[in-house]
Tab-separated table of C-alpha atoms in Angstrom:
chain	number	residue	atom	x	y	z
S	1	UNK	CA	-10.136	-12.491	51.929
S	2	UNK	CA	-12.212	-15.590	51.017
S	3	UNK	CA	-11.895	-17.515	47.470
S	4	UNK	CA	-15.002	-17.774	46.064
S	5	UNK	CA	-16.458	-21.235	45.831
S	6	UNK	CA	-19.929	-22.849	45.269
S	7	UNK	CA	-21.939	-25.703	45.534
S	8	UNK	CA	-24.682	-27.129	42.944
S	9	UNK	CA	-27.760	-29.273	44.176
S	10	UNK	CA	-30.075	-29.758	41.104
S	11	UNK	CA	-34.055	-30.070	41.843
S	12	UNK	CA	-36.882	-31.941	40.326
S	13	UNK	CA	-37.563	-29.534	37.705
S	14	UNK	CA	-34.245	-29.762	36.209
S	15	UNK	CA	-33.181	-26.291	37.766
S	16	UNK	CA	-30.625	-26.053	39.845
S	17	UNK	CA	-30.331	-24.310	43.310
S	18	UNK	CA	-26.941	-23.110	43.968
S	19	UNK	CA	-25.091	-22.371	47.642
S	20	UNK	CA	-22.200	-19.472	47.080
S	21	UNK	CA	-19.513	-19.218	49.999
S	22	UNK	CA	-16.414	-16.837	49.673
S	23	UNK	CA	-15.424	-13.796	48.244
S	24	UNK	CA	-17.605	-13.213	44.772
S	25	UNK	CA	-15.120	-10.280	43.881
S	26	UNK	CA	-12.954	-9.621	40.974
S	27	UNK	CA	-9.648	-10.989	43.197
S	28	UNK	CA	-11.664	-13.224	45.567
S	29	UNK	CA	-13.055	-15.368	42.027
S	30	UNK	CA	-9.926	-16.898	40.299
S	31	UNK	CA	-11.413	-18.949	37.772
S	32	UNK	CA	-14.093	-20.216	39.593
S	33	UNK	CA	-16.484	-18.321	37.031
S	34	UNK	CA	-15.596	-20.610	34.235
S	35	UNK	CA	-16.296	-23.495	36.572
S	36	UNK	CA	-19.335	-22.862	37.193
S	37	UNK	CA	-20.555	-22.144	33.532
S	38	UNK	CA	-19.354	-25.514	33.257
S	39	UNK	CA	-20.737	-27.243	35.682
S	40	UNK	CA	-24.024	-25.940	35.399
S	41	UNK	CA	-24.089	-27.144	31.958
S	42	UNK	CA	-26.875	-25.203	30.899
S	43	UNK	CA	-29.075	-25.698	33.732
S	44	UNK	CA	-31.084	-22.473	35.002
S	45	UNK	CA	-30.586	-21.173	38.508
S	46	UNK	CA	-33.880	-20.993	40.174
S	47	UNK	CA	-32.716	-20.476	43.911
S	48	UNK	CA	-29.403	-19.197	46.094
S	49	UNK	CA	-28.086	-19.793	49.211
S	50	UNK	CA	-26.021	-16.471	50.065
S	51	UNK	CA	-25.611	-17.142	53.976
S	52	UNK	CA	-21.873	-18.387	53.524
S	53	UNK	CA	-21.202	-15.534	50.900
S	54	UNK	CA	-18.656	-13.093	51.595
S	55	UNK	CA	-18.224	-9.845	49.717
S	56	UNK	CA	-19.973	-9.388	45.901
S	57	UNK	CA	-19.037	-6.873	42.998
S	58	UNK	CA	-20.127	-6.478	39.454
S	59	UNK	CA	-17.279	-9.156	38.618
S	60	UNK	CA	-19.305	-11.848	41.219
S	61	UNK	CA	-22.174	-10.407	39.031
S	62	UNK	CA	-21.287	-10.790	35.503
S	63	UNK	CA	-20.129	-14.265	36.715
S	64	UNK	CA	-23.882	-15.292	37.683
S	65	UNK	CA	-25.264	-13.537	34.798
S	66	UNK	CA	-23.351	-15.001	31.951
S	67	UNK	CA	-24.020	-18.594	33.898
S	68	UNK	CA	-27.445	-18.403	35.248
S	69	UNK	CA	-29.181	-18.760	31.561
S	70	UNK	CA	-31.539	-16.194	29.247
S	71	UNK	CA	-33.159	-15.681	31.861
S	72	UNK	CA	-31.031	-14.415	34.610
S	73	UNK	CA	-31.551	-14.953	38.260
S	74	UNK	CA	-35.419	-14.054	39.606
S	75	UNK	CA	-35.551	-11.313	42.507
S	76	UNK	CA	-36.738	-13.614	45.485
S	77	UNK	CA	-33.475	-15.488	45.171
S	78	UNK	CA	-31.621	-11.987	46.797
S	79	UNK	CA	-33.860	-12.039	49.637
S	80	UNK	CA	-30.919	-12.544	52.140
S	81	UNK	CA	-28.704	-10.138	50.631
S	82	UNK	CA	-30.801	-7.203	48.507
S	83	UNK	CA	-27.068	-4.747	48.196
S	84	UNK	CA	-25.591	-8.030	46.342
S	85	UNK	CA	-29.283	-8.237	44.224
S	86	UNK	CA	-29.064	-4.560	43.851
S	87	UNK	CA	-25.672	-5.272	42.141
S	88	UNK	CA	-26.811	-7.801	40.092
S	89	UNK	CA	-29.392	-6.142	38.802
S	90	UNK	CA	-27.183	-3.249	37.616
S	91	UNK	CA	-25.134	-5.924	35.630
S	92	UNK	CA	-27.959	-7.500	33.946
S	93	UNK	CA	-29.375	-4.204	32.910
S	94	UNK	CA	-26.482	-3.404	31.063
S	95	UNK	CA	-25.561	-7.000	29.458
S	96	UNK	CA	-29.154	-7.122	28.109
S	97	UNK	CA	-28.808	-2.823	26.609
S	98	UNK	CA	-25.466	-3.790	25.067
S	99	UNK	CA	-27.087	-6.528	23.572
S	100	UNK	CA	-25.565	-9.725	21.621
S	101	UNK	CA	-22.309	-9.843	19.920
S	102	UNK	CA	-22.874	-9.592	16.169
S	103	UNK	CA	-21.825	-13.138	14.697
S	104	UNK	CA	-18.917	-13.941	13.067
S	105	UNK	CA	-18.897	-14.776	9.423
S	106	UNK	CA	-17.697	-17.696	7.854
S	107	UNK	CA	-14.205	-18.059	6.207
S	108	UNK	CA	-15.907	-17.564	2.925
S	109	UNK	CA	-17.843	-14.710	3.492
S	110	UNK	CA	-15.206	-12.863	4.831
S	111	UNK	CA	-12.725	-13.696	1.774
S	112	UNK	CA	-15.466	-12.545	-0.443
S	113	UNK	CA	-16.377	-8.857	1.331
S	114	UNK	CA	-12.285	-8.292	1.182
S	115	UNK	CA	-12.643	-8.954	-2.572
S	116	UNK	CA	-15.452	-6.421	-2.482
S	117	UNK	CA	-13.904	-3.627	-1.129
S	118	UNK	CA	-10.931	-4.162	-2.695
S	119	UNK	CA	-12.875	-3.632	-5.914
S	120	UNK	CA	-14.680	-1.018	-4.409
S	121	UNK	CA	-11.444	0.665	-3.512
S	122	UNK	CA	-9.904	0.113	-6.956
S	123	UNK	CA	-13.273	1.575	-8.522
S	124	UNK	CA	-12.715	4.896	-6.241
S	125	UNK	CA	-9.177	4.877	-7.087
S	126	UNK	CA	-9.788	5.216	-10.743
S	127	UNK	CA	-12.256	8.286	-10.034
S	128	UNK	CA	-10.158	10.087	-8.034
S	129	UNK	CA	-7.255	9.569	-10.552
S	130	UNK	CA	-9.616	11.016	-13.292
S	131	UNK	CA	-10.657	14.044	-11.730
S	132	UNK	CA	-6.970	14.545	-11.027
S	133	UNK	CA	-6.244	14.318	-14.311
S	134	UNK	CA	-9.176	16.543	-15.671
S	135	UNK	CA	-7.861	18.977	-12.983
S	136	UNK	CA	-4.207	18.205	-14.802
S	137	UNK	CA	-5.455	19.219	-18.240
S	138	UNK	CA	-7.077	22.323	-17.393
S	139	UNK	CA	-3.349	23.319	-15.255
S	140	UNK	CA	-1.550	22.772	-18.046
S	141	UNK	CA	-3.988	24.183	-20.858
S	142	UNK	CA	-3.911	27.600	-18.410
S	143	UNK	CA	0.119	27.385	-18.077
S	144	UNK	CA	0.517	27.164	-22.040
S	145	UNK	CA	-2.175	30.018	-22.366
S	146	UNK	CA	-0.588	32.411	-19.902
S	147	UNK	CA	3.666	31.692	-20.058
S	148	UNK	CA	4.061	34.811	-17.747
S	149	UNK	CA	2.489	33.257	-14.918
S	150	UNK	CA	4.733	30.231	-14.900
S	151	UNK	CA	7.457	29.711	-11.836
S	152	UNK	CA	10.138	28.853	-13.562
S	153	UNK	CA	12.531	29.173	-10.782
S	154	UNK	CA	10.706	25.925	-9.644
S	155	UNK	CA	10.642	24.300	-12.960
S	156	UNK	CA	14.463	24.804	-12.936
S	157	UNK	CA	14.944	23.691	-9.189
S	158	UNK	CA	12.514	20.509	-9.592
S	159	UNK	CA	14.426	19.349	-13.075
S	160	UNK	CA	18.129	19.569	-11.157
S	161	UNK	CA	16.289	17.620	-8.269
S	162	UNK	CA	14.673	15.069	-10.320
S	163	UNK	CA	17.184	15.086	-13.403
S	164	UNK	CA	20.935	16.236	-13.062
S	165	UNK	CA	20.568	14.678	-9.561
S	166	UNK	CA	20.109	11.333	-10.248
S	167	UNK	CA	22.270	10.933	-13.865
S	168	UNK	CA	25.010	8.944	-11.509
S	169	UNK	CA	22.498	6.372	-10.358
S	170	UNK	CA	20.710	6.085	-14.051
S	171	UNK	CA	24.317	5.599	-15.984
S	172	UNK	CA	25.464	3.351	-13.066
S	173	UNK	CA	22.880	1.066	-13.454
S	174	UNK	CA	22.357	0.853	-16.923
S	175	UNK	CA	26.080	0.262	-17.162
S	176	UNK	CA	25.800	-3.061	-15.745
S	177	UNK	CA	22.678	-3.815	-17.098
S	178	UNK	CA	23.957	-3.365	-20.519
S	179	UNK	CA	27.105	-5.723	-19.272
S	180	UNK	CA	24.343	-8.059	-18.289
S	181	UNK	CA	23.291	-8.480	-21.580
S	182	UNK	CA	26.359	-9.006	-23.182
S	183	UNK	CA	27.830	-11.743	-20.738
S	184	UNK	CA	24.225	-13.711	-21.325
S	185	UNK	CA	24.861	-13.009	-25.210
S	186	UNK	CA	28.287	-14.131	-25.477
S	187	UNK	CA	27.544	-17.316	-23.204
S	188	UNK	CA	24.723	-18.628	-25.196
S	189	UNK	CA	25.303	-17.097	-28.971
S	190	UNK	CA	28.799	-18.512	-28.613
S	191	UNK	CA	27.753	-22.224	-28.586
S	192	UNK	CA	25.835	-21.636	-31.669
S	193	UNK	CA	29.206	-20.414	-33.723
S	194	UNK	CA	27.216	-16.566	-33.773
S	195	UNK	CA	28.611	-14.457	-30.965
S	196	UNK	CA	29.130	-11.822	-33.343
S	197	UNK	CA	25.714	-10.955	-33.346
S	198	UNK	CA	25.962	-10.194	-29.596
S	199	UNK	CA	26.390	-6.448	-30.240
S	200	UNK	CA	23.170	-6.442	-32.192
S	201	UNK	CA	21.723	-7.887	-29.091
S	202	UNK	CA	23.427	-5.494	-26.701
S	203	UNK	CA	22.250	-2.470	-28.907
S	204	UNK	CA	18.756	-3.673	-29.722
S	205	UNK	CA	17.997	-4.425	-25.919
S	206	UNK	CA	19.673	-1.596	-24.841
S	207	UNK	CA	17.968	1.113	-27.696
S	208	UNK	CA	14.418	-0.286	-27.470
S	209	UNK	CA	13.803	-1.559	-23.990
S	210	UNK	CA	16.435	-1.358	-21.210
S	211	UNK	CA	17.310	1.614	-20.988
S	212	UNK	CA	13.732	3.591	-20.894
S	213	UNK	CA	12.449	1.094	-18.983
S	214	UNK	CA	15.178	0.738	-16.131
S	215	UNK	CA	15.444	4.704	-15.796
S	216	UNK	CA	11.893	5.217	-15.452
S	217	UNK	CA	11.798	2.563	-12.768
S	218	UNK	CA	14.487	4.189	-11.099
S	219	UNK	CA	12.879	7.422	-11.216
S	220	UNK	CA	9.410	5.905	-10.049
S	221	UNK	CA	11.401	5.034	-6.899
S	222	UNK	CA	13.505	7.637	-6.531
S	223	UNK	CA	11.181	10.832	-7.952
S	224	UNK	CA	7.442	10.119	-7.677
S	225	UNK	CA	7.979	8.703	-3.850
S	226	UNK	CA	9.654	11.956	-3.467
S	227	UNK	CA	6.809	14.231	-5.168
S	228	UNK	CA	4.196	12.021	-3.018
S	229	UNK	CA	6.031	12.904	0.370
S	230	UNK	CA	6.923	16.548	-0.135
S	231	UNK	CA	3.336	17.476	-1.284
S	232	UNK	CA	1.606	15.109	1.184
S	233	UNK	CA	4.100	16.988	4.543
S	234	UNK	CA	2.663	20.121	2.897
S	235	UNK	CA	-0.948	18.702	2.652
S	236	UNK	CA	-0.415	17.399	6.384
S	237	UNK	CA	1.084	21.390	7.340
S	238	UNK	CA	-2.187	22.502	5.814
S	239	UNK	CA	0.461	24.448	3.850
S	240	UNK	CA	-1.710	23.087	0.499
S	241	UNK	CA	-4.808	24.697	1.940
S	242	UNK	CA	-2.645	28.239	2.628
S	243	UNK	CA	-2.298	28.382	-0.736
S	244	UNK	CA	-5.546	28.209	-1.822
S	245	UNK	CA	-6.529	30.750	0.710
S	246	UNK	CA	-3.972	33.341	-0.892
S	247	UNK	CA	-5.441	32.378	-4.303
S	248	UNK	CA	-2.509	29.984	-5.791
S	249	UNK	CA	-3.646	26.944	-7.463
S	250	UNK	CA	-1.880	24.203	-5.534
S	251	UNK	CA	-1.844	22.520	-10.173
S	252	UNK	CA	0.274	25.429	-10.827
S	253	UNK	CA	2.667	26.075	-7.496
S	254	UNK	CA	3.133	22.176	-6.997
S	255	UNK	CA	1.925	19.463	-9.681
S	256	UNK	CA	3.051	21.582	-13.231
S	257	UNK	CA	6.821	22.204	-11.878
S	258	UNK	CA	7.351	18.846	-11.611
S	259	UNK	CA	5.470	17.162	-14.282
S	260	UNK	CA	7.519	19.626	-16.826
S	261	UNK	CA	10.497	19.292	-14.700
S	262	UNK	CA	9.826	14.856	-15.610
S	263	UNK	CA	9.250	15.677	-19.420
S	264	UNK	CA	12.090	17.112	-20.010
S	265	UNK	CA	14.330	15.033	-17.919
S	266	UNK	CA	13.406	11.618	-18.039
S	267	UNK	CA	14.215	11.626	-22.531
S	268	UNK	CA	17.307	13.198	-21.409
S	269	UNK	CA	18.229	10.749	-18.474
S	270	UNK	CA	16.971	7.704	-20.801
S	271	UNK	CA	19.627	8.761	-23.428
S	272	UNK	CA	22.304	8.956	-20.404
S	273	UNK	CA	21.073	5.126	-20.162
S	274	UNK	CA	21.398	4.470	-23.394
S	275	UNK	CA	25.182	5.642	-24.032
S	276	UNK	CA	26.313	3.667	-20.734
S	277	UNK	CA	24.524	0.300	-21.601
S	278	UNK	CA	26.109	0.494	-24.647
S	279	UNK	CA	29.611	1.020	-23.011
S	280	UNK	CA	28.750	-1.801	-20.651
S	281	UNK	CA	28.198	-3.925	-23.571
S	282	UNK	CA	31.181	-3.169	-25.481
S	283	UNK	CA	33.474	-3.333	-22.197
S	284	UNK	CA	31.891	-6.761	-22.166
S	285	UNK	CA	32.100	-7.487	-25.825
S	286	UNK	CA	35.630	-6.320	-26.238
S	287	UNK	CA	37.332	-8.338	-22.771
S	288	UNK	CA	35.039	-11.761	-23.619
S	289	UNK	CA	34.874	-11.538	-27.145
S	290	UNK	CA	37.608	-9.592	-28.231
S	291	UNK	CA	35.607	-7.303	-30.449
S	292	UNK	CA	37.209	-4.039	-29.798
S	293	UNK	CA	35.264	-0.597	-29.759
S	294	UNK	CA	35.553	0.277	-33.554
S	295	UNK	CA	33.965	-2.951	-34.542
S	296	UNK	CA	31.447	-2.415	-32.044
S	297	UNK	CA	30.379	0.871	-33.212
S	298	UNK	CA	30.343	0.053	-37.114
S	299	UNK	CA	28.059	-2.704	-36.058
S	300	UNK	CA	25.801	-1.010	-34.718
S	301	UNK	CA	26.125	2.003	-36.959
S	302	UNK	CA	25.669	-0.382	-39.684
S	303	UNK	CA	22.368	-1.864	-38.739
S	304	UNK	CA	19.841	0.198	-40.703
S	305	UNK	CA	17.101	-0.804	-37.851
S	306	UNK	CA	19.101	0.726	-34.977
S	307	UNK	CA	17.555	4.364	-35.834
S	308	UNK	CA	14.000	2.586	-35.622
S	309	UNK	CA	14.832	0.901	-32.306
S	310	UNK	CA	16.162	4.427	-30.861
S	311	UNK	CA	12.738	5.972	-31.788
S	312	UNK	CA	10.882	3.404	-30.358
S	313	UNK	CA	12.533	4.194	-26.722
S	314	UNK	CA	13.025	7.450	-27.074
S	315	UNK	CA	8.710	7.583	-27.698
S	316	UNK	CA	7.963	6.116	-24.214
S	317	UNK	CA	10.242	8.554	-22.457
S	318	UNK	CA	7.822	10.770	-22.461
S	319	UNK	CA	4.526	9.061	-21.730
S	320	UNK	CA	6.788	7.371	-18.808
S	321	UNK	CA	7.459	10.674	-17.601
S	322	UNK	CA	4.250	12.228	-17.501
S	323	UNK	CA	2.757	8.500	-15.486
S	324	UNK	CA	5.596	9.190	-12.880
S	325	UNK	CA	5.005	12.965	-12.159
S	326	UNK	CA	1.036	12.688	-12.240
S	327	UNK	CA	1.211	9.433	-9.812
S	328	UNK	CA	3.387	10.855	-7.426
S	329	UNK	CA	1.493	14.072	-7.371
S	330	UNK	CA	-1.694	12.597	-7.481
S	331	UNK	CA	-1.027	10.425	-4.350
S	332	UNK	CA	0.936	13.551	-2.754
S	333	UNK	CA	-2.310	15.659	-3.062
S	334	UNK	CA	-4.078	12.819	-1.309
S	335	UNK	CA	-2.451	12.722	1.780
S	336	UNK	CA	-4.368	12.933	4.998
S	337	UNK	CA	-3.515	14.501	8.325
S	338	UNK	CA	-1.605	11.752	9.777
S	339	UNK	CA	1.724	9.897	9.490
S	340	UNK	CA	0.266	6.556	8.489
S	341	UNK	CA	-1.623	8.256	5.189
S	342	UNK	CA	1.136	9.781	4.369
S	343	UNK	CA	3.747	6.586	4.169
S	344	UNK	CA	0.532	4.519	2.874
S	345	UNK	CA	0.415	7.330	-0.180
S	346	UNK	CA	4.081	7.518	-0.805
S	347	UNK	CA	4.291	3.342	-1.001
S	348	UNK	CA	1.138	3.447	-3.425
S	349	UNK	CA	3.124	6.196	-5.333
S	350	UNK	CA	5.966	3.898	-6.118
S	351	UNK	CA	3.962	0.626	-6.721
S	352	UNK	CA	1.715	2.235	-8.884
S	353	UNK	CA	4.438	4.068	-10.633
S	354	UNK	CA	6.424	0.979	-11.574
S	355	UNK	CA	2.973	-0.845	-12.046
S	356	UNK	CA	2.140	1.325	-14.989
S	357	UNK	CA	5.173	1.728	-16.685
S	358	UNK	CA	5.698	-1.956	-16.995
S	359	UNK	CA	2.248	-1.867	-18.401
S	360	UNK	CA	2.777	1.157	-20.824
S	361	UNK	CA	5.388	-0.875	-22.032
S	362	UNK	CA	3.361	-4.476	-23.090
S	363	UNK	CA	1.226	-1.204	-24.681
S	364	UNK	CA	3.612	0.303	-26.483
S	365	UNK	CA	5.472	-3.637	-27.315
S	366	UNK	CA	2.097	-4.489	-28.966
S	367	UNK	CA	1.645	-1.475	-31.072
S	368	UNK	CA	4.797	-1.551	-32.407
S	369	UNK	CA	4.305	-4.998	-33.357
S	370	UNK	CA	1.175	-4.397	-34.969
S	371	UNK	CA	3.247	-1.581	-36.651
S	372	UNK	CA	6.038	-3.695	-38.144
S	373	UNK	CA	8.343	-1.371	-36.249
């Protein structure tokens, strides 16, 4: 085998005629196809000398093409060789069918058609989670109409799952949260001759805010990402579309066990919350402070606002509940057939999940305000 090589002589019309020796195949070239392109410059082939040239492919080809101009390389040039100009013109049929490259946009245009179909994404997002819950309503309108067709042996088994299952994690972590608060407390209220007024701080953060808020969260991750993957397998099992054929509505068998199982849990699980922040505040309290338990508790019990702070967290349990079930299902039900869909649903599950309830709560925090409560 030959390397290819070549040799340039320009002529009077600002053409160029060029001699090829070697090998023009796809092993015999090297890189001697971006030498030419650049030492031609531009310039358009008008003539070849082939009498030197060794073997020729489509590689030797596209190599010509791409450097001999627009206008490619006339017939009469291949008059020594017509198999290698039979070649080429096999090669230049198909470059000029597959046509040009479409151009690439600019940095800005590109930033601004993500921003578009992110919008248009979040606009489709929003439909899809209305018809959901249209579809939602009219579930749970025909449950409460017609008790006897309700599963309750899945109610009960999704509200163990979701509920008794996860009261070690919920007090755990509203246990420290609640001794959070009261280190902070003590540390700063100190300076300022007022620690007492730590276990009104405890009790108040605790009653009103902590507690719902940190055992919905957990529940987002723990419950909805759970909801999203079990119904999405089944969606990807086509076991959601079995159902249907048999004449089960996927709202009743799948989304209504879980979003009852939620309701009644998640007020439960927030009071769990609720007794073991205030534990982890009075642990706190009484080792730092050395305000023991009975103090503790008359303070609180004491404060004619804590019953008005209880209410107020007690009210988003539910609301948090129902946003937890319905996103989970919701982004269950939209699973795909693949793998990737289904761990892209289950992440939007949880994100979305934790999304909302922090929003439901700046909700609820400014109606209350505006409430005096």
């Amino acid at each position: 085998m030959t390397k290819a090589d070549f040799e340039i002589a320009d002529r009077d019309d600002g053409a160029a005629a060029l001699r090829l020796t070697g090998d023009w195949t796809t092993t015999g070239m090297d890189r001697r196809a971006q030498r030419l392109d650049r030492a031609l410059d531009g310039r358009r082939i008008t003539a070849l000398d082939l009498e030197e040239m060794g073997r020729f492919d489509t590689s030797g080809a596209l190599a010509l093409f791409q450097a001999g101009g627009a206008g490619g390389l006339p017939k009469s040039a291949w008059r020594g060789r017509p198999e290698a100009g039979r070649i080429y013109a096999m090669v230049e049929k198909l470059e000029r069918e597959s046509g040009t490259p479409p151009r690439r946009s600019d940095a800005f245009t590109r930033a601004f058609a993500k921003v578009g179909r992110g919008v248009y994404d979040i606009i489709g997002e929003m439909t899809l989670s209305m018809a959901f819950l249209g579809r939602l309503i009219i579930a749970t309108g025909s449950a409460l109409k017609h008790p006897g067709r309700i599963r309750w042996p899945a109610w009960f088994s999704q509200a163990e799952r979701a509920g008794l299952d996860a009261i070690p994690i919920i007090a755990v972590t509203n246990f420290f949260i609640g001794a959070v608060i009261a280190f902070l407390g003590a540390n700063l209220l100190t300076q300022f001759g007022a620690a007492v007024f730590t276990v009104q701080l405890v009790a108040v953060s605790v009653l009103r805010e902590f507690a719902v808020v940190i055992t919905s969260v957990l529940l987002a991750g723990r419950s909805a990402s759970s909801f999203a993957a079990e119904i999405g397998s089944m969606r990807m099992n086509q076991e959601v579309d079995a159902m249907q054929v048999m004449g089960v509505d996927p709202f009743q068998a799948l989304v209504i066990p879980r979003l009852a199982a939620m309701l009644v849990m998640l007020p439960l699980l927030t009071f769990v919350g609720i007794v073991t922040g205030l534990l982890g505040g009075l642990l706190v309290t009484w080792s730092e402070l050395s305000y023991g338990p009975a103090f503790f508790i008359q303070r609180v019990l004491e404060d004619p606002m804590m019953d008005t702070h209880l209410m107020v967290g007690m009210v988003k349990a539910p609301v948090f509940a129902i946003v937890v079930a319905a996103i989970g299902c919701r982004q269950g039900l939209a699973v795909a057939g693949d793998v990737e869909s289904l761990g892209r649903r289950v992440t939007a599950a949880v994100v979305q999940a934790i999304f909302a309830i922090i929003f439901l709560d700046a909700v609820f925090a400014m109606i209350f305000l505006e409430l005096n409560l």
